Amino acid sequence: MRNAFTFSRSVLPAWVAPCCGVTGAALFLSGVVCFFAYNWDALGLLLKFALPLAGLLLCGGGAYYKGPARGAGHVLSVGAGLFLGVFWAVYAQAYPTGAFTYEFFCAWAGCLLPLALLAGSRWLWLLWVEVVSVYLVCGLDSPANFWLFVSLQLAAFAVAERAYFKTRRMSWFSLLFLLPILSDLLARGMGTAWSWWGGCLAAVLLLAAYGVIFKRGATQLGLCTLAADLLILFQFRRLSAVELMAWTLILFIAGAWGVYTLSRRGEQHD
């Protein structure tokens, strides 16, 4: 029996245990937040503020006790960051200040920053980047600020890539910053002016070229190729069927060849 248990442990990839831990913690925290939201009307003002603050103190104390080098410390620090957001949501509901909703994302990001600096958790930094991104996209809706959002995500992507090249670990983590860039480039570039569309397509193709030059993954290159393909399909939808098929076929063949080449090079994975 013991040999069978040892065998079952040996065949599991190394990332399974951390993934299960993070998933379980995320489900638990989501359940706490949903329970809090569902019973909102039945809670008094004192209890509304006490619950997120208690969660913040418990998670913060647990993260300090476990330390930033352990998985439990990372999970608890992210829990503290989430309870900070719940606190600001409660504050916005309890005291109508006349502020827009996105302005509380700015306050949440400001409180998250020192916590991220102290904890040093990559997941907490991911949360901070996404909270700031929501503030930029929702609160400052203009072309200049959209590119500010893209620059923030690119900076985070560059930091994650540098960490990978130094440690050869977490090779997939930078995709969490690449996906928001690609999705927003698609949303902004489709059906807009040529200047916007050209800028979005150029950014996608630069990311694809980076993936090829630095051998950074068939998945990354495939996502960039798909995004570029969709941009071309949408912008040139008024062309004839033959011309449109030629454009997309060329891009598809180029992307498929790149994905195949990178896959054959045998990248290191976690």
CSV table of C-alpha atoms in Angstrom, one decimal:
chain,number,residue,atom,x,y,z
A,1,MET,CA,0.0,0.0,0.0
A,2,ARG,CA,2.8,2.3,0.9
A,3,ASN,CA,4.6,1.6,-2.4
A,4,ALA,CA,1.4,2.3,-4.3
A,5,PHE,CA,1.1,5.7,-2.5
A,6,THR,CA,4.7,6.5,-3.2
A,7,PHE,CA,4.2,5.7,-6.9
A,8,SER,CA,1.1,7.9,-7.1
A,9,ARG,CA,3.0,10.8,-5.6
A,10,SER,CA,6.0,10.4,-8.0
A,11,VAL,CA,4.0,10.6,-11.2
A,12,LEU,CA,2.2,13.8,-10.2
A,13,PRO,CA,3.8,16.9,-11.8
A,14,ALA,CA,5.4,19.4,-9.3
A,15,TRP,CA,2.8,22.1,-10.0
A,16,VAL,CA,-0.2,20.0,-9.0
A,17,ALA,CA,0.1,20.6,-5.2
A,18,PRO,CA,0.6,24.4,-5.4
A,19,CYS,CA,-2.2,24.7,-8.0
A,20,CYS,CA,-4.6,22.7,-5.7
A,21,GLY,CA,-3.7,24.9,-2.8
A,22,VAL,CA,-4.2,28.1,-4.6
A,23,THR,CA,-7.5,26.9,-6.2
A,24,GLY,CA,-8.8,25.8,-2.8
A,25,ALA,CA,-7.9,29.1,-1.2
A,26,ALA,CA,-9.5,31.1,-4.0
A,27,LEU,CA,-12.7,29.1,-3.7
A,28,PHE,CA,-12.8,29.6,0.0
A,29,LEU,CA,-12.2,33.3,-0.2
A,30,SER,CA,-14.8,33.6,-3.0
A,31,GLY,CA,-17.3,31.8,-0.8
A,32,VAL,CA,-16.6,34.2,2.1
A,33,VAL,CA,-17.1,37.2,-0.2
A,34,CYS,CA,-20.3,35.8,-1.7
A,35,PHE,CA,-21.7,35.0,1.7
A,36,PHE,CA,-21.0,38.5,2.8
A,37,ALA,CA,-22.6,40.0,-0.3
A,38,TYR,CA,-25.7,37.8,-0.1
A,39,ASN,CA,-26.4,38.7,3.5
A,40,TRP,CA,-25.6,42.4,3.1
A,41,ASP,CA,-29.0,43.7,4.0
A,42,ALA,CA,-29.2,41.6,7.2
A,43,LEU,CA,-25.8,42.9,8.5
A,44,GLY,CA,-25.5,46.0,10.7
A,45,LEU,CA,-23.1,48.7,9.9
A,46,LEU,CA,-20.6,47.6,12.6
A,47,LEU,CA,-20.6,44.0,11.4
A,48,LYS,CA,-20.2,45.1,7.8
A,49,PHE,CA,-16.9,46.8,8.7
A,50,ALA,CA,-15.9,44.2,11.2
A,51,LEU,CA,-15.9,41.2,8.9
A,52,PRO,CA,-13.5,42.4,6.2
A,53,LEU,CA,-11.2,44.0,8.8
A,54,ALA,CA,-11.2,40.7,10.7
A,55,GLY,CA,-10.4,38.8,7.5
A,56,LEU,CA,-7.6,41.3,6.7
A,57,LEU,CA,-6.1,41.0,10.2
A,58,LEU,CA,-6.3,37.2,10.2
A,59,CYS,CA,-4.8,36.8,6.7
A,60,GLY,CA,-2.2,39.5,7.3
A,61,GLY,CA,-1.2,37.8,10.6
A,62,GLY,CA,-1.1,34.4,9.0
A,63,ALA,CA,1.1,35.7,6.1
A,64,TYR,CA,3.5,37.2,8.6
A,65,TYR,CA,3.6,34.0,10.7
A,66,LYS,CA,4.2,31.7,7.7
A,67,GLY,CA,6.6,34.0,5.9
A,68,PRO,CA,6.9,35.1,2.3
A,69,ALA,CA,9.0,32.0,1.3
A,70,ARG,CA,6.2,29.5,1.9
A,71,GLY,CA,3.1,28.8,-0.2
A,72,ALA,CA,0.7,29.4,2.7
A,73,GLY,CA,2.3,32.8,3.2
A,74,HIS,CA,1.7,33.7,-0.5
A,75,VAL,CA,-2.0,32.6,-0.3
A,76,LEU,CA,-2.7,34.4,2.9
A,77,SER,CA,-1.1,37.6,1.6
A,78,VAL,CA,-3.3,37.5,-1.4
A,79,GLY,CA,-6.3,36.9,0.9
A,80,ALA,CA,-5.3,40.1,2.8
A,81,GLY,CA,-5.3,42.0,-0.5
A,82,LEU,CA,-8.7,40.7,-1.4
A,83,PHE,CA,-10.2,41.7,2.0
A,84,LEU,CA,-8.8,45.2,1.4
A,85,GLY,CA,-10.9,45.4,-1.7
A,86,VAL,CA,-14.0,44.1,0.3
A,87,PHE,CA,-13.4,46.8,2.9
A,88,TRP,CA,-13.4,49.6,0.2
A,89,ALA,CA,-16.6,48.1,-1.3
A,90,VAL,CA,-18.2,48.2,2.1
A,91,TYR,CA,-17.1,51.8,2.6
A,92,ALA,CA,-18.5,52.8,-0.8
A,93,GLN,CA,-21.9,51.2,0.1
A,94,ALA,CA,-22.1,52.5,3.6
A,95,TYR,CA,-21.0,56.1,2.9
A,96,PRO,CA,-22.2,57.5,-0.4
A,97,THR,CA,-19.4,60.0,-1.1
A,98,GLY,CA,-20.3,60.9,-4.7
A,99,ALA,CA,-17.2,59.2,-6.0
A,100,PHE,CA,-17.2,57.0,-9.0
A,101,THR,CA,-16.8,53.3,-8.5
A,102,TYR,CA,-13.5,53.2,-10.3
A,103,GLU,CA,-12.0,55.7,-7.8
A,104,PHE,CA,-12.3,53.1,-5.1
A,105,PHE,CA,-10.1,50.9,-7.2
A,106,CYS,CA,-7.5,53.6,-7.0
A,107,ALA,CA,-7.8,53.6,-3.2
A,108,TRP,CA,-7.6,49.7,-3.2
A,109,ALA,CA,-4.4,49.9,-5.4
A,110,GLY,CA,-2.9,52.4,-3.1
A,111,CYS,CA,-3.4,50.1,-0.1
A,112,LEU,CA,-2.2,47.1,-2.0
A,113,LEU,CA,1.1,48.6,-2.9
A,114,PRO,CA,2.8,48.6,0.5
A,115,LEU,CA,1.4,45.1,1.2
A,116,ALA,CA,2.9,43.9,-2.1
A,117,LEU,CA,6.2,45.5,-1.3
A,118,LEU,CA,6.3,43.8,2.1
A,119,ALA,CA,5.0,40.4,1.1
A,120,GLY,CA,7.0,40.1,-2.2
A,121,SER,CA,4.3,37.7,-3.6
A,122,ARG,CA,4.1,37.5,-7.4
A,123,TRP,CA,0.3,36.8,-7.0
A,124,LEU,CA,-0.1,39.9,-4.9
A,125,TRP,CA,1.7,41.9,-7.6
A,126,LEU,CA,-0.5,40.4,-10.2
A,127,LEU,CA,-3.6,41.5,-8.2
A,128,TRP,CA,-2.1,45.0,-7.9
A,129,VAL,CA,-1.4,45.3,-11.6
A,130,GLU,CA,-5.0,44.2,-12.5
A,131,VAL,CA,-6.6,46.6,-9.9
A,132,VAL,CA,-4.6,49.5,-11.4
A,133,SER,CA,-5.6,48.3,-14.9
A,134,VAL,CA,-9.3,48.4,-14.0
A,135,TYR,CA,-8.8,52.0,-12.7
A,136,LEU,CA,-7.1,53.1,-15.9
A,137,VAL,CA,-9.5,51.4,-18.3
A,138,CYS,CA,-12.7,52.4,-16.5
A,139,GLY,CA,-11.8,55.7,-15.1
A,140,LEU,CA,-9.5,57.2,-17.7
A,141,ASP,CA,-11.2,56.1,-20.9
A,142,SER,CA,-9.1,57.8,-23.6
A,143,PRO,CA,-6.5,56.6,-26.2
A,144,ALA,CA,-3.6,58.0,-24.2
A,145,ASN,CA,-4.6,56.3,-21.0
A,146,PHE,CA,-5.3,53.1,-22.9
A,147,TRP,CA,-1.7,52.9,-24.0
A,148,LEU,CA,-0.8,53.7,-20.4
A,149,PHE,CA,-2.7,50.6,-19.4
A,150,VAL,CA,-0.8,48.6,-22.1
A,151,SER,CA,2.5,50.0,-20.9
A,152,LEU,CA,1.7,48.9,-17.3
A,153,GLN,CA,0.9,45.4,-18.5
A,154,LEU,CA,4.0,45.3,-20.7
A,155,ALA,CA,6.2,46.4,-17.8
A,156,ALA,CA,4.7,43.6,-15.6
A,157,PHE,CA,5.2,41.2,-18.5
A,158,ALA,CA,8.9,42.3,-18.8
A,159,VAL,CA,9.5,41.8,-15.1
A,160,ALA,CA,7.9,38.3,-15.2
A,161,GLU,CA,10.0,37.4,-18.2
A,162,ARG,CA,13.2,38.6,-16.5
A,163,ALA,CA,12.4,36.5,-13.5
A,164,TYR,CA,11.9,33.4,-15.8
A,165,PHE,CA,15.2,34.0,-17.6
A,166,LYS,CA,17.0,34.3,-14.2
A,167,THR,CA,15.4,31.3,-12.5
A,168,ARG,CA,14.0,29.2,-15.3
A,169,ARG,CA,10.8,28.8,-13.2
A,170,MET,CA,7.2,29.9,-13.7
A,171,SER,CA,7.6,30.0,-17.4
A,172,TRP,CA,3.9,30.5,-17.9
A,173,PHE,CA,3.3,33.3,-15.4
A,174,SER,CA,4.0,36.1,-17.9
A,175,LEU,CA,1.0,34.9,-19.9
A,176,LEU,CA,-1.2,36.3,-17.1
A,177,PHE,CA,0.0,39.8,-18.2
A,178,LEU,CA,0.0,39.0,-21.9
A,179,LEU,CA,-3.6,37.9,-22.1
A,180,PRO,CA,-5.1,41.3,-20.8
A,181,ILE,CA,-2.9,43.1,-23.4
A,182,LEU,CA,-4.1,40.9,-26.3
A,183,SER,CA,-7.7,41.1,-25.2
A,184,ASP,CA,-7.8,44.8,-24.9
A,185,LEU,CA,-5.8,45.3,-28.2
A,186,LEU,CA,-8.5,43.2,-29.9
A,187,ALA,CA,-11.3,45.2,-28.3
A,188,ARG,CA,-9.8,48.5,-29.2
A,189,GLY,CA,-8.5,47.6,-32.6
A,190,MET,CA,-11.6,46.0,-34.1
A,191,GLY,CA,-13.7,48.3,-36.2
A,192,THR,CA,-11.8,51.5,-35.3
A,193,ALA,CA,-9.7,54.0,-37.3
A,194,TRP,CA,-6.7,52.8,-39.3
A,195,SER,CA,-4.3,54.5,-36.9
A,196,TRP,CA,-5.7,52.6,-33.9
A,197,TRP,CA,-6.0,49.4,-35.8
A,198,GLY,CA,-2.4,49.7,-37.1
A,199,GLY,CA,-1.0,50.4,-33.7
A,200,CYS,CA,-2.8,47.4,-32.2
A,201,LEU,CA,-1.7,45.1,-34.9
A,202,ALA,CA,1.9,46.3,-34.6
A,203,ALA,CA,1.9,45.7,-30.9
A,204,VAL,CA,0.6,42.2,-31.4
A,205,LEU,CA,3.2,41.4,-34.1
A,206,LEU,CA,6.0,42.7,-31.9
A,207,LEU,CA,4.9,40.4,-29.1
A,208,ALA,CA,4.8,37.5,-31.6
A,209,ALA,CA,8.3,38.4,-32.8
A,210,TYR,CA,9.6,38.5,-29.3
A,211,GLY,CA,8.2,35.0,-28.7
A,212,VAL,CA,10.1,33.7,-31.8
A,213,ILE,CA,13.4,35.5,-31.1
A,214,PHE,CA,13.6,34.5,-27.4
A,215,LYS,CA,12.0,31.1,-27.8
A,216,ARG,CA,9.4,32.0,-25.3
A,217,GLY,CA,6.7,29.5,-26.0
A,218,ALA,CA,4.4,28.0,-28.6
A,219,THR,CA,1.5,29.1,-26.4
A,220,GLN,CA,2.5,32.7,-26.4
A,221,LEU,CA,3.2,32.7,-30.2
A,222,GLY,CA,-0.1,31.0,-30.8
A,223,LEU,CA,-2.1,33.5,-28.8
A,224,CYS,CA,-0.4,36.4,-30.7
A,225,THR,CA,-1.0,34.8,-34.0
A,226,LEU,CA,-4.7,34.3,-33.2
A,227,ALA,CA,-5.0,37.9,-32.1
A,228,ALA,CA,-3.4,39.2,-35.3
A,229,ASP,CA,-5.5,36.9,-37.4
A,230,LEU,CA,-8.7,38.2,-35.8
A,231,LEU,CA,-7.6,41.9,-36.2
A,232,ILE,CA,-7.0,41.3,-39.9
A,233,LEU,CA,-10.2,39.4,-40.4
A,234,PHE,CA,-12.2,42.2,-38.8
A,235,GLN,CA,-10.5,45.1,-40.5
A,236,PHE,CA,-10.5,43.6,-44.0
A,237,ARG,CA,-14.0,42.0,-43.8
A,238,ARG,CA,-15.0,44.2,-46.9
A,239,LEU,CA,-12.4,42.6,-49.1
A,240,SER,CA,-13.3,39.7,-51.5
A,241,ALA,CA,-13.4,36.2,-50.1
A,242,VAL,CA,-10.3,35.2,-52.0
A,243,GLU,CA,-8.2,38.2,-50.8
A,244,LEU,CA,-9.4,37.7,-47.2
A,245,MET,CA,-8.6,34.0,-47.3
A,246,ALA,CA,-5.1,34.7,-48.7
A,247,TRP,CA,-4.3,37.2,-45.9
A,248,THR,CA,-5.5,34.8,-43.1
A,249,LEU,CA,-3.9,31.7,-44.7
A,250,ILE,CA,-0.5,33.4,-44.9
A,251,LEU,CA,-0.7,34.5,-41.3
A,252,PHE,CA,-2.0,31.1,-40.2
A,253,ILE,CA,0.8,29.2,-42.0
A,254,ALA,CA,3.4,31.5,-40.5
A,255,GLY,CA,2.0,31.1,-37.0
A,256,ALA,CA,1.7,27.4,-37.3
A,257,TRP,CA,5.3,27.1,-38.5
A,258,GLY,CA,6.5,29.2,-35.6
A,259,VAL,CA,4.5,27.2,-33.1
A,260,TYR,CA,5.8,23.9,-34.5
A,261,THR,CA,9.4,25.2,-34.5
A,262,LEU,CA,9.2,26.4,-30.9
A,263,SER,CA,7.6,23.1,-29.8
A,264,ARG,CA,10.4,21.1,-31.3
A,265,ARG,CA,13.0,23.1,-29.4
A,266,GLY,CA,11.9,21.5,-26.2
A,267,GLU,CA,11.3,24.4,-23.8
A,268,GLN,CA,11.8,24.0,-20.1
A,269,HIS,CA,8.6,24.0,-18.2
A,270,ASP,CA,7.8,24.0,-14.4
